[in-house]
Amino acid sequence: MESIIKLHQLEFEPYISASEIEQQIERLASEINCQYAGLSPLIVITLNGAFIFGAELVKRLNFQCEIAFVKCSSYHDGTQSSGAVEFELGLKIDPAGRDILILEDIVDSGTTYMALHRYFSERSVKSIRIATLCFKSEAYHHSTPLDYVALEVENIFIVGYGLDYNQLGRNINGIYKLKK
Ligand code: IMP
Ligand code: MG
């Protein structure tokens, strides 16, 4: 991994390599393949952050599934969450009666996941589960457990593998953390 990456005015250092990430995605894919065998879930990929994780995960799934995208934003700028969640791009498919599997780049405070969970629970779906690339367990204060977590990360700001800092860094192949 490249040693230091500068995005806007901030510097980031290596945290999790692409090969470690891919190993964890393989592990999640096997668990998900077992649990969804014979089902036909609606997989909901959250934009923009989950596009790389989503692609890497779904190509390893061996059951029939439909794939849709939603765009939510809770981070309006910088490294701090604003608290409120906006749906900038909604779902075009009726989720009623479906098994929903949400793919997230990162669950931090859980505000975004709770908003998505509420959205689907109000639409008579059959089940709701989440698979997330990263989980900041120290920042999460909700009782709803996460179903599939690829990487538990510290409560620090990270970029790469889809995650951005003010829209930069999503293309980095690996995860970098904010340099102290
Ligand atoms: P939550 O609603 O607080 O759980 O935050 C979820 C969203 O915040 C994620 O989908 C990301 O877009 C963003 N986010 C949270 N932590 C980070 C981070 O460390 N780096 C980049 N984006 C983050
Ligand atoms: Mg996101």
PDB file of C-alpha atoms and ligand atoms in Angstrom:
ATOM      1  CA  MET A   1       0.000   0.000   0.000  1.00  0.00           C
ATOM      2  CA  GLU A   2       1.160   3.496  -0.775  1.00  0.00           C
ATOM      3  CA  SER A   3       2.377   5.049   2.470  1.00  0.00           C
ATOM      4  CA  ILE A   4       0.628   8.420   2.753  1.00  0.00           C
ATOM      5  CA  ILE A   5      -2.311   9.692   0.704  1.00  0.00           C
ATOM      6  CA  LYS A   6      -3.401  13.319   0.705  1.00  0.00           C
ATOM      7  CA  LEU A   7      -7.079  14.129   0.050  1.00  0.00           C
ATOM      8  CA  HIS A   8      -7.950  17.819   0.103  1.00  0.00           C
ATOM      9  CA  GLN A   9      -5.988  19.110   3.116  1.00  0.00           C
ATOM     10  CA  LEU A  10      -5.886  15.839   5.124  1.00  0.00           C
ATOM     11  CA  GLU A  11      -3.359  12.987   5.190  1.00  0.00           C
ATOM     12  CA  PHE A  12      -4.266   9.311   5.452  1.00  0.00           C
ATOM     13  CA  GLU A  13      -2.101   6.280   6.259  1.00  0.00           C
ATOM     14  CA  PRO A  14      -2.547   2.549   5.448  1.00  0.00           C
ATOM     15  CA  TYR A  15      -5.067   0.699   7.648  1.00  0.00           C
ATOM     16  CA  ILE A  16      -6.514  -2.418   5.919  1.00  0.00           C
ATOM     17  CA  SER A  17      -5.082  -3.938   2.739  1.00  0.00           C
ATOM     18  CA  ALA A  18      -7.158  -4.888  -0.296  1.00  0.00           C
ATOM     19  CA  SER A  19      -6.272  -8.572   0.159  1.00  0.00           C
ATOM     20  CA  GLU A  20      -7.491  -8.561   3.782  1.00  0.00           C
ATOM     21  CA  ILE A  21     -10.720  -6.852   2.653  1.00  0.00           C
ATOM     22  CA  GLU A  22     -11.249  -9.434  -0.094  1.00  0.00           C
ATOM     23  CA  GLN A  23     -10.724 -12.325   2.335  1.00  0.00           C
ATOM     24  CA  GLN A  24     -13.417 -10.893   4.585  1.00  0.00           C
ATOM     25  CA  ILE A  25     -15.772 -10.371   1.649  1.00  0.00           C
ATOM     26  CA  GLU A  26     -15.245 -14.051   0.702  1.00  0.00           C
ATOM     27  CA  ARG A  27     -16.171 -15.051   4.257  1.00  0.00           C
ATOM     28  CA  LEU A  28     -19.354 -12.946   4.171  1.00  0.00           C
ATOM     29  CA  ALA A  29     -20.306 -14.304   0.747  1.00  0.00           C
ATOM     30  CA  SER A  30     -20.117 -17.908   2.016  1.00  0.00           C
ATOM     31  CA  GLU A  31     -22.314 -17.100   5.021  1.00  0.00           C
ATOM     32  CA  ILE A  32     -24.823 -15.265   2.838  1.00  0.00           C
ATOM     33  CA  ASN A  33     -24.824 -18.066   0.238  1.00  0.00           C
ATOM     34  CA  CYS A  34     -25.779 -20.526   2.995  1.00  0.00           C
ATOM     35  CA  GLN A  35     -28.536 -18.354   4.439  1.00  0.00           C
ATOM     36  CA  TYR A  36     -30.168 -17.324   1.171  1.00  0.00           C
ATOM     37  CA  ALA A  37     -29.960 -20.623  -0.717  1.00  0.00           C
ATOM     38  CA  GLY A  38     -33.281 -21.160  -2.476  1.00  0.00           C
ATOM     39  CA  LEU A  39     -34.494 -17.597  -1.800  1.00  0.00           C
ATOM     40  CA  SER A  40     -34.636 -14.696  -4.226  1.00  0.00           C
ATOM     41  CA  PRO A  41     -33.821 -11.579  -2.208  1.00  0.00           C
ATOM     42  CA  LEU A  42     -33.831  -7.956  -3.233  1.00  0.00           C
ATOM     43  CA  ILE A  43     -30.307  -6.680  -2.663  1.00  0.00           C
ATOM     44  CA  VAL A  44     -30.206  -2.953  -1.985  1.00  0.00           C
ATOM     45  CA  ILE A  45     -26.824  -1.306  -2.510  1.00  0.00           C
ATOM     46  CA  THR A  46     -26.429   2.098  -0.891  1.00  0.00           C
ATOM     47  CA  LEU A  47     -24.768   4.707  -3.063  1.00  0.00           C
ATOM     48  CA  ASN A  48     -22.249   6.087  -3.348  1.00  0.00           C
ATOM     49  CA  GLY A  49     -20.082   4.385  -0.759  1.00  0.00           C
ATOM     50  CA  ALA A  50     -21.108   0.736  -1.156  1.00  0.00           C
ATOM     51  CA  PHE A  51     -20.525   0.489  -4.911  1.00  0.00           C
ATOM     52  CA  ILE A  52     -17.186  -1.360  -4.694  1.00  0.00           C
ATOM     53  CA  PHE A  53     -18.138  -3.588  -1.748  1.00  0.00           C
ATOM     54  CA  GLY A  54     -21.501  -4.256  -3.429  1.00  0.00           C
ATOM     55  CA  ALA A  55     -19.839  -5.323  -6.686  1.00  0.00           C
ATOM     56  CA  GLU A  56     -17.245  -7.484  -4.940  1.00  0.00           C
ATOM     57  CA  LEU A  57     -19.892  -9.178  -2.815  1.00  0.00           C
ATOM     58  CA  VAL A  58     -22.663  -9.791  -5.363  1.00  0.00           C
ATOM     59  CA  LYS A  59     -20.330 -11.403  -7.890  1.00  0.00           C
ATOM     60  CA  ARG A  60     -19.608 -14.063  -5.245  1.00  0.00           C
ATOM     61  CA  LEU A  61     -23.286 -14.838  -4.545  1.00  0.00           C
ATOM     62  CA  ASN A  62     -24.653 -17.978  -6.148  1.00  0.00           C
ATOM     63  CA  PHE A  63     -28.418 -17.644  -5.631  1.00  0.00           C
ATOM     64  CA  GLN A  64     -30.925 -15.733  -7.732  1.00  0.00           C
ATOM     65  CA  CYS A  65     -31.279 -12.114  -6.677  1.00  0.00           C
ATOM     66  CA  GLU A  66     -32.472  -8.721  -7.842  1.00  0.00           C
ATOM     67  CA  ILE A  67     -30.190  -5.723  -7.334  1.00  0.00           C
ATOM     68  CA  ALA A  68     -31.361  -2.171  -6.689  1.00  0.00           C
ATOM     69  CA  PHE A  69     -29.720   1.047  -5.553  1.00  0.00           C
ATOM     70  CA  VAL A  70     -30.668   3.761  -3.107  1.00  0.00           C
ATOM     71  CA  LYS A  71     -28.820   6.911  -2.261  1.00  0.00           C
ATOM     72  CA  CYS A  72     -28.952   8.245   1.270  1.00  0.00           C
ATOM     73  CA  SER A  73     -26.816  10.912   2.778  1.00  0.00           C
ATOM     74  CA  SER A  74     -26.148  11.744   6.376  1.00  0.00           C
ATOM     75  CA  TYR A  75     -22.666  13.154   5.854  1.00  0.00           C
ATOM     76  CA  HIS A  76     -22.951  16.559   4.297  1.00  0.00           C
ATOM     77  CA  ASP A  77     -19.352  17.528   4.547  1.00  0.00           C
ATOM     78  CA  GLY A  78     -16.073  16.618   6.099  1.00  0.00           C
ATOM     79  CA  THR A  79     -15.605  13.945   8.682  1.00  0.00           C
ATOM     80  CA  GLN A  80     -18.677  14.668  10.851  1.00  0.00           C
ATOM     81  CA  SER A  81     -22.199  13.273  10.527  1.00  0.00           C
ATOM     82  CA  SER A  82     -25.059  15.748  10.353  1.00  0.00           C
ATOM     83  CA  GLY A  83     -27.529  13.403  12.019  1.00  0.00           C
ATOM     84  CA  ALA A  84     -30.378  13.759   9.515  1.00  0.00           C
ATOM     85  CA  VAL A  85     -30.749  11.214   6.707  1.00  0.00           C
ATOM     86  CA  GLU A  86     -31.994  12.234   3.260  1.00  0.00           C
ATOM     87  CA  PHE A  87     -33.074   9.864   0.512  1.00  0.00           C
ATOM     88  CA  GLU A  88     -31.700  11.535  -2.597  1.00  0.00           C
ATOM     89  CA  LEU A  89     -32.536   8.608  -4.823  1.00  0.00           C
ATOM     90  CA  GLY A  90     -35.312   6.250  -3.837  1.00  0.00           C
ATOM     91  CA  LEU A  91     -36.164   2.669  -4.710  1.00  0.00           C
ATOM     92  CA  LYS A  92     -37.993   2.080  -8.006  1.00  0.00           C
ATOM     93  CA  ILE A  93     -39.148  -1.439  -7.023  1.00  0.00           C
ATOM     94  CA  ASP A  94     -41.982  -2.406  -4.668  1.00  0.00           C
ATOM     95  CA  PRO A  95     -40.216  -4.219  -1.798  1.00  0.00           C
ATOM     96  CA  ALA A  96     -43.429  -5.697  -0.297  1.00  0.00           C
ATOM     97  CA  GLY A  97     -43.128  -9.400   0.487  1.00  0.00           C
ATOM     98  CA  ARG A  98     -39.420  -9.494  -0.365  1.00  0.00           C
ATOM     99  CA  ASP A  99     -36.378 -10.600   1.601  1.00  0.00           C
ATOM    100  CA  ILE A 100     -34.309  -7.416   1.737  1.00  0.00           C
ATOM    101  CA  LEU A 101     -30.530  -7.495   2.039  1.00  0.00           C
ATOM    102  CA  ILE A 102     -29.025  -4.015   2.447  1.00  0.00           C
ATOM    103  CA  LEU A 103     -25.367  -3.550   1.492  1.00  0.00           C
ATOM    104  CA  GLU A 104     -23.642  -0.650   3.254  1.00  0.00           C
ATOM    105  CA  ASP A 105     -20.106   0.688   3.044  1.00  0.00           C
ATOM    106  CA  ILE A 106     -19.960   1.548   6.740  1.00  0.00           C
ATOM    107  CA  VAL A 107     -22.233   1.617   9.760  1.00  0.00           C
ATOM    108  CA  ASP A 108     -21.083   4.387  12.083  1.00  0.00           C
ATOM    109  CA  SER A 109     -23.717   5.877  14.422  1.00  0.00           C
ATOM    110  CA  GLY A 110     -26.303   3.671  12.701  1.00  0.00           C
ATOM    111  CA  THR A 111     -28.528   6.625  11.753  1.00  0.00           C
ATOM    112  CA  THR A 112     -28.527   5.685   8.066  1.00  0.00           C
ATOM    113  CA  TYR A 113     -29.180   2.002   8.717  1.00  0.00           C
ATOM    114  CA  MET A 114     -32.025   2.810  11.118  1.00  0.00           C
ATOM    115  CA  ALA A 115     -33.626   5.088   8.490  1.00  0.00           C
ATOM    116  CA  LEU A 116     -33.382   2.318   5.874  1.00  0.00           C
ATOM    117  CA  HIS A 117     -34.643  -0.263   8.347  1.00  0.00           C
ATOM    118  CA  ARG A 118     -37.658   1.942   9.121  1.00  0.00           C
ATOM    119  CA  TYR A 119     -38.320   2.533   5.409  1.00  0.00           C
ATOM    120  CA  PHE A 120     -38.465  -1.225   4.709  1.00  0.00           C
ATOM    121  CA  SER A 121     -40.309  -2.225   7.878  1.00  0.00           C
ATOM    122  CA  GLU A 122     -43.114   0.169   6.898  1.00  0.00           C
ATOM    123  CA  ARG A 123     -43.461  -1.611   3.520  1.00  0.00           C
ATOM    124  CA  SER A 124     -44.452  -5.141   4.610  1.00  0.00           C
ATOM    125  CA  VAL A 125     -41.231  -6.831   3.575  1.00  0.00           C
ATOM    126  CA  LYS A 126     -40.594 -10.453   4.562  1.00  0.00           C
ATOM    127  CA  SER A 127     -37.184  -9.902   6.159  1.00  0.00           C
ATOM    128  CA  ILE A 128     -34.543  -7.196   6.488  1.00  0.00           C
ATOM    129  CA  ARG A 129     -30.858  -7.932   6.898  1.00  0.00           C
ATOM    130  CA  ILE A 130     -27.725  -5.891   6.445  1.00  0.00           C
ATOM    131  CA  ALA A 131     -24.216  -6.681   5.242  1.00  0.00           C
ATOM    132  CA  THR A 132     -21.687  -3.942   5.836  1.00  0.00           C
ATOM    133  CA  LEU A 133     -18.097  -3.605   4.744  1.00  0.00           C
ATOM    134  CA  CYS A 134     -17.102  -1.707   7.912  1.00  0.00           C
ATOM    135  CA  PHE A 135     -18.642  -1.391  11.347  1.00  0.00           C
ATOM    136  CA  LYS A 136     -17.613   1.213  13.927  1.00  0.00           C
ATOM    137  CA  SER A 137     -19.059  -0.724  16.858  1.00  0.00           C
ATOM    138  CA  GLU A 138     -17.962   1.920  19.398  1.00  0.00           C
ATOM    139  CA  ALA A 139     -20.058   4.562  17.642  1.00  0.00           C
ATOM    140  CA  TYR A 140     -23.169   2.381  17.241  1.00  0.00           C
ATOM    141  CA  HIS A 141     -25.861   2.913  19.857  1.00  0.00           C
ATOM    142  CA  HIS A 142     -28.836   0.940  18.569  1.00  0.00           C
ATOM    143  CA  SER A 143     -30.197  -2.402  19.700  1.00  0.00           C
ATOM    144  CA  THR A 144     -30.738  -3.798  16.175  1.00  0.00           C
ATOM    145  CA  PRO A 145     -27.834  -6.197  15.597  1.00  0.00           C
ATOM    146  CA  LEU A 146     -25.938  -6.201  12.292  1.00  0.00           C
ATOM    147  CA  ASP A 147     -26.236  -9.469  10.381  1.00  0.00           C
ATOM    148  CA  TYR A 148     -22.998  -9.540   8.366  1.00  0.00           C
ATOM    149  CA  VAL A 149     -19.918  -7.457   9.134  1.00  0.00           C
ATOM    150  CA  ALA A 150     -16.809  -7.760   6.964  1.00  0.00           C
ATOM    151  CA  LEU A 151     -14.525  -5.540   9.071  1.00  0.00           C
ATOM    152  CA  GLU A 152     -14.875  -4.114  12.568  1.00  0.00           C
ATOM    153  CA  VAL A 153     -13.003  -0.828  12.562  1.00  0.00           C
ATOM    154  CA  GLU A 154     -11.901   1.616  15.230  1.00  0.00           C
ATOM    155  CA  ASN A 155     -13.883   4.800  15.796  1.00  0.00           C
ATOM    156  CA  ILE A 156     -11.675   6.799  13.437  1.00  0.00           C
ATOM    157  CA  PHE A 157     -12.234   8.388  10.036  1.00  0.00           C
ATOM    158  CA  ILE A 158     -11.323   6.087   7.128  1.00  0.00           C
ATOM    159  CA  VAL A 159     -11.310   6.305   3.332  1.00  0.00           C
ATOM    160  CA  GLY A 160     -10.898   4.018   0.346  1.00  0.00           C
ATOM    161  CA  TYR A 161     -12.697   1.012  -1.146  1.00  0.00           C
ATOM    162  CA  GLY A 162     -15.733   3.211  -1.806  1.00  0.00           C
ATOM    163  CA  LEU A 163     -15.461   5.409   1.285  1.00  0.00           C
ATOM    164  CA  ASP A 164     -14.738   9.072   0.674  1.00  0.00           C
ATOM    165  CA  TYR A 165     -13.533  12.218   2.324  1.00  0.00           C
ATOM    166  CA  ASN A 166     -15.498  15.043   0.686  1.00  0.00           C
ATOM    167  CA  GLN A 167     -15.957  12.906  -2.444  1.00  0.00           C
ATOM    168  CA  LEU A 168     -12.278  11.967  -2.843  1.00  0.00           C
ATOM    169  CA  GLY A 169     -10.620   8.637  -2.125  1.00  0.00           C
ATOM    170  CA  ARG A 170     -13.382   6.234  -3.176  1.00  0.00           C
ATOM    171  CA  ASN A 171     -11.116   4.626  -5.801  1.00  0.00           C
ATOM    172  CA  ILE A 172      -8.297   3.753  -3.383  1.00  0.00           C
ATOM    173  CA  ASN A 173      -7.748  -0.018  -3.381  1.00  0.00           C
ATOM    174  CA  GLY A 174      -7.525  -0.593   0.376  1.00  0.00           C
ATOM    175  CA  ILE A 175      -8.630   1.332   3.470  1.00  0.00           C
ATOM    176  CA  TYR A 176      -6.650   4.265   4.878  1.00  0.00           C
ATOM    177  CA  LYS A 177      -7.117   6.041   8.198  1.00  0.00           C
ATOM    178  CA  LEU A 178      -6.782   9.696   9.085  1.00  0.00           C
ATOM    179  CA  LYS A 179      -3.198  10.387  10.135  1.00  0.00           C
ATOM    180  CA  LYS A 180      -2.860  11.794  13.663  1.00  0.00           C
TER     181      LYS A 180
HETATM  182  P1  IMP B   1     -24.161   6.584  10.112  1.00  0.00           P
HETATM  183  O1  IMP B   1     -25.497   7.025   9.599  1.00  0.00           O
HETATM  184  O2  IMP B   1     -23.657   7.469  11.216  1.00  0.00           O
HETATM  185  O3  IMP B   1     -24.108   5.126  10.479  1.00  0.00           O
HETATM  186  O4  IMP B   1     -23.121   6.845   8.964  1.00  0.00           O
HETATM  187  C1  IMP B   1     -23.171   6.156   7.812  1.00  0.00           C
HETATM  188  C2  IMP B   1     -22.577   6.938   6.647  1.00  0.00           C
HETATM  189  O5  IMP B   1     -21.619   7.919   7.069  1.00  0.00           O
HETATM  190  C3  IMP B   1     -21.807   5.987   5.784  1.00  0.00           C
HETATM  191  O6  IMP B   1     -22.635   5.384   4.808  1.00  0.00           O
HETATM  192  C4  IMP B   1     -20.735   6.864   5.192  1.00  0.00           C
HETATM  193  O7  IMP B   1     -21.212   7.500   4.022  1.00  0.00           O
HETATM  194  C5  IMP B   1     -20.476   7.895   6.249  1.00  0.00           C
HETATM  195  N1  IMP B   1     -19.294   7.575   7.095  1.00  0.00           N
HETATM  196  C6  IMP B   1     -19.285   7.186   8.391  1.00  0.00           C
HETATM  197  N2  IMP B   1     -18.042   6.978   8.843  1.00  0.00           N
HETATM  198  C7  IMP B   1     -17.224   7.229   7.793  1.00  0.00           C
HETATM  199  C8  IMP B   1     -15.799   7.159   7.618  1.00  0.00           C
HETATM  200  O8  IMP B   1     -15.005   6.831   8.523  1.00  0.00           O
HETATM  201  N3  IMP B   1     -15.330   7.485   6.387  1.00  0.00           N
HETATM  202  C9  IMP B   1     -16.147   7.848   5.347  1.00  0.00           C
HETATM  203  N4  IMP B   1     -17.483   7.915   5.460  1.00  0.00           N
HETATM  204  C10 IMP B   1     -18.022   7.611   6.676  1.00  0.00           C
HETATM  205 MG    MG B   2     -22.743   5.413   2.842  1.00  0.00          MG
END
